[in-house]
GROMACS .gro file of N, CA and C in nm:
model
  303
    1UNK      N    1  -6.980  -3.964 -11.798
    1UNK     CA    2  -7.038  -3.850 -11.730
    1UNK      C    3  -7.109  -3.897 -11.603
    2UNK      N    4  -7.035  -3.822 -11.509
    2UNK     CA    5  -7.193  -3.904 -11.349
    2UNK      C    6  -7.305  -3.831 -11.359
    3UNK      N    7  -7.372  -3.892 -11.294
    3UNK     CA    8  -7.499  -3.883 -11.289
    3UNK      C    9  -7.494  -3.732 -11.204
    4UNK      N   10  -7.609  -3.631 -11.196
    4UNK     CA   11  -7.599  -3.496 -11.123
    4UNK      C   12  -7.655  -3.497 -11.030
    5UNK      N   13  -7.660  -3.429 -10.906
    5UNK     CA   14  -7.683  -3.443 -10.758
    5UNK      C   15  -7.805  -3.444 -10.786
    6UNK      N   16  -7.854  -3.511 -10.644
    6UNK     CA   17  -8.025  -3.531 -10.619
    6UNK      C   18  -7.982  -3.460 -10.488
    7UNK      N   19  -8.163  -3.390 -10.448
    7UNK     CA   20  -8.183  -3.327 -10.336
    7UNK      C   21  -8.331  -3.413 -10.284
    8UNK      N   22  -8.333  -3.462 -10.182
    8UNK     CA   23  -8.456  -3.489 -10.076
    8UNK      C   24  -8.521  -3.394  -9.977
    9UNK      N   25  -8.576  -3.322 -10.015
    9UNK     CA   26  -8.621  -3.250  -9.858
    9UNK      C   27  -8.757  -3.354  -9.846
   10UNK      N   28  -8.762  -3.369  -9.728
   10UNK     CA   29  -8.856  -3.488  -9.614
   10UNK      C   30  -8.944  -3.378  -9.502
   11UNK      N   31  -9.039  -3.351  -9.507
   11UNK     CA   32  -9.137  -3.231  -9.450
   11UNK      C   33  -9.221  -3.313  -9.332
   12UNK      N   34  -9.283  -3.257  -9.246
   12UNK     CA   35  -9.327  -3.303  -9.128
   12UNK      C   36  -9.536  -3.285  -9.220
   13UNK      N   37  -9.594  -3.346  -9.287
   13UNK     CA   38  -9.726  -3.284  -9.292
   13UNK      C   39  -9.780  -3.256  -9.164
   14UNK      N   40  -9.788  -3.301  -9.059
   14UNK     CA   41  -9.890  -3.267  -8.913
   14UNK      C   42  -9.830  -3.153  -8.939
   15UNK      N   43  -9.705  -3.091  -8.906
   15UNK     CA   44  -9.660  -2.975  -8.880
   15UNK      C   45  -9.691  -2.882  -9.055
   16UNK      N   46  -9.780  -2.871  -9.104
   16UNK     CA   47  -9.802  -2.835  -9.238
   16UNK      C   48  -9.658  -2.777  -9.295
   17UNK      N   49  -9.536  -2.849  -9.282
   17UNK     CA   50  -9.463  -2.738  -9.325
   17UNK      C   51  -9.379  -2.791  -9.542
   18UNK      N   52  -9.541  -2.802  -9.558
   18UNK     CA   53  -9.515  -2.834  -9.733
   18UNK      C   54  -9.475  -2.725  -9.795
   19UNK      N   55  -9.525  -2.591  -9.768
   19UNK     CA   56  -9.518  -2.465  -9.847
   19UNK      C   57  -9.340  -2.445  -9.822
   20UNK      N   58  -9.289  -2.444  -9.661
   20UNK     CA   59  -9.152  -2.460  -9.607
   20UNK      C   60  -9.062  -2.551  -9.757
   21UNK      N   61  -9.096  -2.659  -9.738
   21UNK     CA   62  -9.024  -2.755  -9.810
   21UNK      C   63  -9.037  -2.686  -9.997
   22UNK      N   64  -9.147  -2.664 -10.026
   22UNK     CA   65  -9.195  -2.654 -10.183
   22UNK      C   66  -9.098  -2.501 -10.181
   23UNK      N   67  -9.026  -2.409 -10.095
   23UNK     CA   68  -8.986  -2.300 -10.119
   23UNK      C   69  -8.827  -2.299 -10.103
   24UNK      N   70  -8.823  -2.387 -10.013
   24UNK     CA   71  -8.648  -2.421 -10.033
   24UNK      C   72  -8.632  -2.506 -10.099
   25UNK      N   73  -8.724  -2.630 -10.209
   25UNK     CA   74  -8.702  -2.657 -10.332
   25UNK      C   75  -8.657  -2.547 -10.447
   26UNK      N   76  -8.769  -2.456 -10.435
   26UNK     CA   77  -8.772  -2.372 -10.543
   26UNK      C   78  -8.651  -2.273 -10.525
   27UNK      N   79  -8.580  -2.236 -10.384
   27UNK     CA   80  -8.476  -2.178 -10.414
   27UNK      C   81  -8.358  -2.263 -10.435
   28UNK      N   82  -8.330  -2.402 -10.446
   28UNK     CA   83  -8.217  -2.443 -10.528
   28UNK      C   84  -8.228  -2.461 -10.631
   29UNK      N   85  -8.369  -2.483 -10.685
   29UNK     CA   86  -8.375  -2.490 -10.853
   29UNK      C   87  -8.323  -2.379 -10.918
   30UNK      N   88  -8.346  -2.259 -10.803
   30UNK     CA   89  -8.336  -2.142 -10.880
   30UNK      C   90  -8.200  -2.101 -10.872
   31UNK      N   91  -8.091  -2.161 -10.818
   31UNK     CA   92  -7.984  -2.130 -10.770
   31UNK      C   93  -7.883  -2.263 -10.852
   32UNK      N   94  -7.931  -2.361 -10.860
   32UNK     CA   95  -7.834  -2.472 -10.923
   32UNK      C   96  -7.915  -2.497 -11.027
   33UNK      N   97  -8.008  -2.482 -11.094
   33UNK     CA   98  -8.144  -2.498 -11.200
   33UNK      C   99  -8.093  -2.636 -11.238
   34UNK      N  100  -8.010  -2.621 -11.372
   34UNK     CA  101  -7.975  -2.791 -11.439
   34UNK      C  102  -7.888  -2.859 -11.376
   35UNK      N  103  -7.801  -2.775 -11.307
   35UNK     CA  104  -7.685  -2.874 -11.198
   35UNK      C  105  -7.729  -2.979 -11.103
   36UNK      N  106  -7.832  -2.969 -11.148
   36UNK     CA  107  -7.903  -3.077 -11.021
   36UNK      C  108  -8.020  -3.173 -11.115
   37UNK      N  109  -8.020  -3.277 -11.051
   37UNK     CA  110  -8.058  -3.417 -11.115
   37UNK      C  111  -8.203  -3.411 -11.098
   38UNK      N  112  -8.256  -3.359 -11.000
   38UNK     CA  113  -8.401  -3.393 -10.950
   38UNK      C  114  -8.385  -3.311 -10.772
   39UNK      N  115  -8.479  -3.244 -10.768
   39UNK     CA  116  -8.571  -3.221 -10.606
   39UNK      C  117  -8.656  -3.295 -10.565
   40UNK      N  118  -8.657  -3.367 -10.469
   40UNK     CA  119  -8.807  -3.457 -10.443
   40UNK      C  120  -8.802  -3.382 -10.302
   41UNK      N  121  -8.936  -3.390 -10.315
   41UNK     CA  122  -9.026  -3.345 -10.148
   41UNK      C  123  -9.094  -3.470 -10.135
   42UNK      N  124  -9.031  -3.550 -10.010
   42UNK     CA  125  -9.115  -3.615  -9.970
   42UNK      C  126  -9.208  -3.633  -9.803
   43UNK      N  127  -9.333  -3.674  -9.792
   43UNK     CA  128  -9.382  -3.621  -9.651
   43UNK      C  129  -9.393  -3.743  -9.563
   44UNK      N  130  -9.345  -3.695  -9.497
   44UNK     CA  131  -9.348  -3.758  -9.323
   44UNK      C  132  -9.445  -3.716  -9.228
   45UNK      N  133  -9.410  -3.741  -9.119
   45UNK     CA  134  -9.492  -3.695  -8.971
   45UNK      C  135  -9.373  -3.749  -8.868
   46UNK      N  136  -9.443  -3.641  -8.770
   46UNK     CA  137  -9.380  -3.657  -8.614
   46UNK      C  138  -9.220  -3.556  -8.614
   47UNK      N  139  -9.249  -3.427  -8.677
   47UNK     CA  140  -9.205  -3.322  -8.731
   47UNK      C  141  -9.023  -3.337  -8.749
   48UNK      N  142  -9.060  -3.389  -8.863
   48UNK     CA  143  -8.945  -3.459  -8.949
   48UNK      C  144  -8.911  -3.303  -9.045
   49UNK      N  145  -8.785  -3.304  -9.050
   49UNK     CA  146  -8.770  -3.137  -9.154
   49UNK      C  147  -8.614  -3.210  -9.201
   50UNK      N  148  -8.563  -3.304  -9.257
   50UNK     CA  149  -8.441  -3.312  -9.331
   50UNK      C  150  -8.433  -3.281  -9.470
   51UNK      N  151  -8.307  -3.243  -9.505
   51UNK     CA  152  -8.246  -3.204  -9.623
   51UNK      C  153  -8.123  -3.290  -9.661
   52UNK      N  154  -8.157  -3.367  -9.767
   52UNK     CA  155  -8.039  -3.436  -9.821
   52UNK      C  156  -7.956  -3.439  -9.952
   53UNK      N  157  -7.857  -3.413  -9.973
   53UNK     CA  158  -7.810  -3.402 -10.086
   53UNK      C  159  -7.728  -3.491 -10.124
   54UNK      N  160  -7.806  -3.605 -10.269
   54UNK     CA  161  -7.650  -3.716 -10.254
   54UNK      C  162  -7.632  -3.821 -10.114
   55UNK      N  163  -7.780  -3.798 -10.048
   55UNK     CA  164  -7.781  -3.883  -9.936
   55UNK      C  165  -7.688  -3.881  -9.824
   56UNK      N  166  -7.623  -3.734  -9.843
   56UNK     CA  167  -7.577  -3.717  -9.743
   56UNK      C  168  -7.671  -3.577  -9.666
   57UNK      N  169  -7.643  -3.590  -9.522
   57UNK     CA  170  -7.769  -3.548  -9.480
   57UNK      C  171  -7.712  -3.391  -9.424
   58UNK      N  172  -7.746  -3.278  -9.517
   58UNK     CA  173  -7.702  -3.098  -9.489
   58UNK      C  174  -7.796  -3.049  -9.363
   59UNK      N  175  -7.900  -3.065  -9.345
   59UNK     CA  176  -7.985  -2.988  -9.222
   59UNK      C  177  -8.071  -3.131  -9.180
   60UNK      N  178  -8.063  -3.070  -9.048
   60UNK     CA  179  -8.206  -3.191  -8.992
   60UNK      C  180  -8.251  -3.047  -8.866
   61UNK      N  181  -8.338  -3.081  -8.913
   61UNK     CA  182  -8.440  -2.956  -8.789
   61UNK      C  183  -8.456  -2.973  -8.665
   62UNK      N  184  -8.400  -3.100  -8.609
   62UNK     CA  185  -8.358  -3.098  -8.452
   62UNK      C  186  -8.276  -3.113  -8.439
   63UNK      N  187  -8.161  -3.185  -8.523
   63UNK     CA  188  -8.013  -3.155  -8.485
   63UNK      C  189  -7.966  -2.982  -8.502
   64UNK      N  190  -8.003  -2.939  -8.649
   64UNK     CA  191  -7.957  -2.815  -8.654
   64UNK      C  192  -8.030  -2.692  -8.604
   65UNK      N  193  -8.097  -2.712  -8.500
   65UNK     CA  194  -8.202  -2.620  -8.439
   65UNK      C  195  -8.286  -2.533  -8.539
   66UNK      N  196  -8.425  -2.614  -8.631
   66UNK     CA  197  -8.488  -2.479  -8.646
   66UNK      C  198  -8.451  -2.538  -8.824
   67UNK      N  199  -8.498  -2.441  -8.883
   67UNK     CA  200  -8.428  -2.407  -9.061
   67UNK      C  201  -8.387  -2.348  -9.093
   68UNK      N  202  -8.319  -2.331  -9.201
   68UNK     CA  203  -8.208  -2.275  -9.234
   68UNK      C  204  -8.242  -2.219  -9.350
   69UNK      N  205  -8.208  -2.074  -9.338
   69UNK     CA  206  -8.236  -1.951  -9.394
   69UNK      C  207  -8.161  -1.985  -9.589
   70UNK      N  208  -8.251  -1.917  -9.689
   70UNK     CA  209  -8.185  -1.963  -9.779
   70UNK      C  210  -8.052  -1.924  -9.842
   71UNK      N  211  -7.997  -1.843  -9.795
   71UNK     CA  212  -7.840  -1.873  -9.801
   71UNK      C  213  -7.734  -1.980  -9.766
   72UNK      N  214  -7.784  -2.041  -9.636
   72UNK     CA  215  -7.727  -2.108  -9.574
   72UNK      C  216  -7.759  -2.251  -9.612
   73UNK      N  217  -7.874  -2.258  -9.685
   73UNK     CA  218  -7.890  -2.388  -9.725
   73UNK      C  219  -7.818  -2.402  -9.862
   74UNK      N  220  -7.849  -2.327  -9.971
   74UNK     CA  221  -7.773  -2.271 -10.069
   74UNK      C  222  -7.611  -2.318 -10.005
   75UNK      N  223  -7.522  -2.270  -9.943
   75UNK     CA  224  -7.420  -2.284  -9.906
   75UNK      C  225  -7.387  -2.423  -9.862
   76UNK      N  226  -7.468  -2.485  -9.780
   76UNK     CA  227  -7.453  -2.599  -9.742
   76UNK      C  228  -7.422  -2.712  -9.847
   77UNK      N  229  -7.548  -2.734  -9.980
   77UNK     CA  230  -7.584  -2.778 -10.096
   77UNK      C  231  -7.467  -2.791 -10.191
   78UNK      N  232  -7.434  -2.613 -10.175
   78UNK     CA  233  -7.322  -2.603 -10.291
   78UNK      C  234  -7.166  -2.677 -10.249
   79UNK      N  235  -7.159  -2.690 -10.108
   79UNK     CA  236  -7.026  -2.737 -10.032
   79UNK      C  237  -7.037  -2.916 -10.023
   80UNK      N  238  -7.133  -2.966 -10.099
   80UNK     CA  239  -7.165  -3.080 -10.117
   80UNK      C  240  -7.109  -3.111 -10.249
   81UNK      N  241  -7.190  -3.034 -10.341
   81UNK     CA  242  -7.201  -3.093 -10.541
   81UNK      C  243  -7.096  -2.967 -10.575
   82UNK      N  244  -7.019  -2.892 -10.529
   82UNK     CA  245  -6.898  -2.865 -10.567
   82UNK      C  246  -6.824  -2.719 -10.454
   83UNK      N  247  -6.765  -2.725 -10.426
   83UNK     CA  248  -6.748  -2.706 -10.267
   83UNK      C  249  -6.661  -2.546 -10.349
   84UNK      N  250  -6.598  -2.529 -10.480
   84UNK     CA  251  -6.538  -2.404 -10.515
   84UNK      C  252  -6.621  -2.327 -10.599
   85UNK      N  253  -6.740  -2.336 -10.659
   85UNK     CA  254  -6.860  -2.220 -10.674
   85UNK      C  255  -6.882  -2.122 -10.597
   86UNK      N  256  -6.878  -2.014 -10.661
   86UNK     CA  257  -6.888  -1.907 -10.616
   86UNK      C  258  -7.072  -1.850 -10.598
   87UNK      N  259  -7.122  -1.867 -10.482
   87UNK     CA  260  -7.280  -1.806 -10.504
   87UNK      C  261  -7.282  -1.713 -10.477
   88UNK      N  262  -7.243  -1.583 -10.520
   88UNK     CA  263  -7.264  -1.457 -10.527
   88UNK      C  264  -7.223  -1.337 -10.408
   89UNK      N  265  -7.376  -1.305 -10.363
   89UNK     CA  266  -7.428  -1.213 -10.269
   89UNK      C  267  -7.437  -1.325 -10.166
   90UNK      N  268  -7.500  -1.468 -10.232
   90UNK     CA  269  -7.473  -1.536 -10.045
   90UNK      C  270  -7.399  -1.587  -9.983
   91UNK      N  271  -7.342  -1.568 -10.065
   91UNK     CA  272  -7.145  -1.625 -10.056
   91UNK      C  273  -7.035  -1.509  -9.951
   92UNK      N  274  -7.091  -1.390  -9.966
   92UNK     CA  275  -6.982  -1.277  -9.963
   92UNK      C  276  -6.964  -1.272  -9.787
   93UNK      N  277  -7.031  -1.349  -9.683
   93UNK     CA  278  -6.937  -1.301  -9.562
   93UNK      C  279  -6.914  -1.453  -9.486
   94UNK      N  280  -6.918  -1.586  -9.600
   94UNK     CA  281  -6.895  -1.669  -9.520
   94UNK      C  282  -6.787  -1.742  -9.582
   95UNK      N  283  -6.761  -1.749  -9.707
   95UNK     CA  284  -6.743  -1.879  -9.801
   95UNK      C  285  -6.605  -1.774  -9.847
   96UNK      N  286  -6.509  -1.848  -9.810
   96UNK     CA  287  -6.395  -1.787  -9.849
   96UNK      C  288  -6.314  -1.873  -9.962
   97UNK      N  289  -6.249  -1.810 -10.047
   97UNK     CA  290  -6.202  -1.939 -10.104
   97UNK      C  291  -6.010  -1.940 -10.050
   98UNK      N  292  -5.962  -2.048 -10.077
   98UNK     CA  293  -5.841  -2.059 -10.060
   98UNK      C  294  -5.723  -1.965 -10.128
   99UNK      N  295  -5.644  -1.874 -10.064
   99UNK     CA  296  -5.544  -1.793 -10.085
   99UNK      C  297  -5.432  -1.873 -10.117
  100UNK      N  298  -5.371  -1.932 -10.255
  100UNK     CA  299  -5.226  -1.990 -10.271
  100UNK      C  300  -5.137  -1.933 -10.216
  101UNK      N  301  -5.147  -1.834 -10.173
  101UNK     CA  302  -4.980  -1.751 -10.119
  101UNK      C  303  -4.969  -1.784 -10.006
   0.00000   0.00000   0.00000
């Protein structure tokens, strides 16, 4: 059995944005709950905002301008630790799945 995805979000403290980080934790717990190995929040400075999943790196807040709304992180996450899950309502105008015909 492998081991189940890990998530890092890395928060800027100068820029207080812990509550940021502690809430897009809490919406993948709430969205992948046991599918996932562990959330760690860990804090930085010099307004650091990455998201990693599996150490591969889904948002960075100056490459991807800004943060990312929780659908889109949700989406990002899920296109990592299994790319054909269906997430619902936040799924329905982006995430298409493949047509065999």
């Amino acid at each position: 059995m492998s081991e189940k995805p890990t998530i890092r979000i890395t928060y800027c403290t100068q820029c207080q944005w812990l509550l940021r980080a502690g809430w897009m934790a809490q919406e993948l717990l709430s969205t992948f709950g046991t599918d996932l190995g562990e959330v760690t929040l860990v804090p930085g400075t010099g307004g650091i905002f990455t998201i990693s999943c599996n150490d591969v790196l889904v948002w960075e807040r100056k490459r991807d301008g800004g943060f990312p709304d929780a659908a889109k992180l949700k989406q990002l996450v899920r296109d990592v630790i299994d790319p054909d899950r269906d997430l619902g309502h936040a799924d329905r105008k982006t995430h298409k799945k493949t047509d065999p015909a």
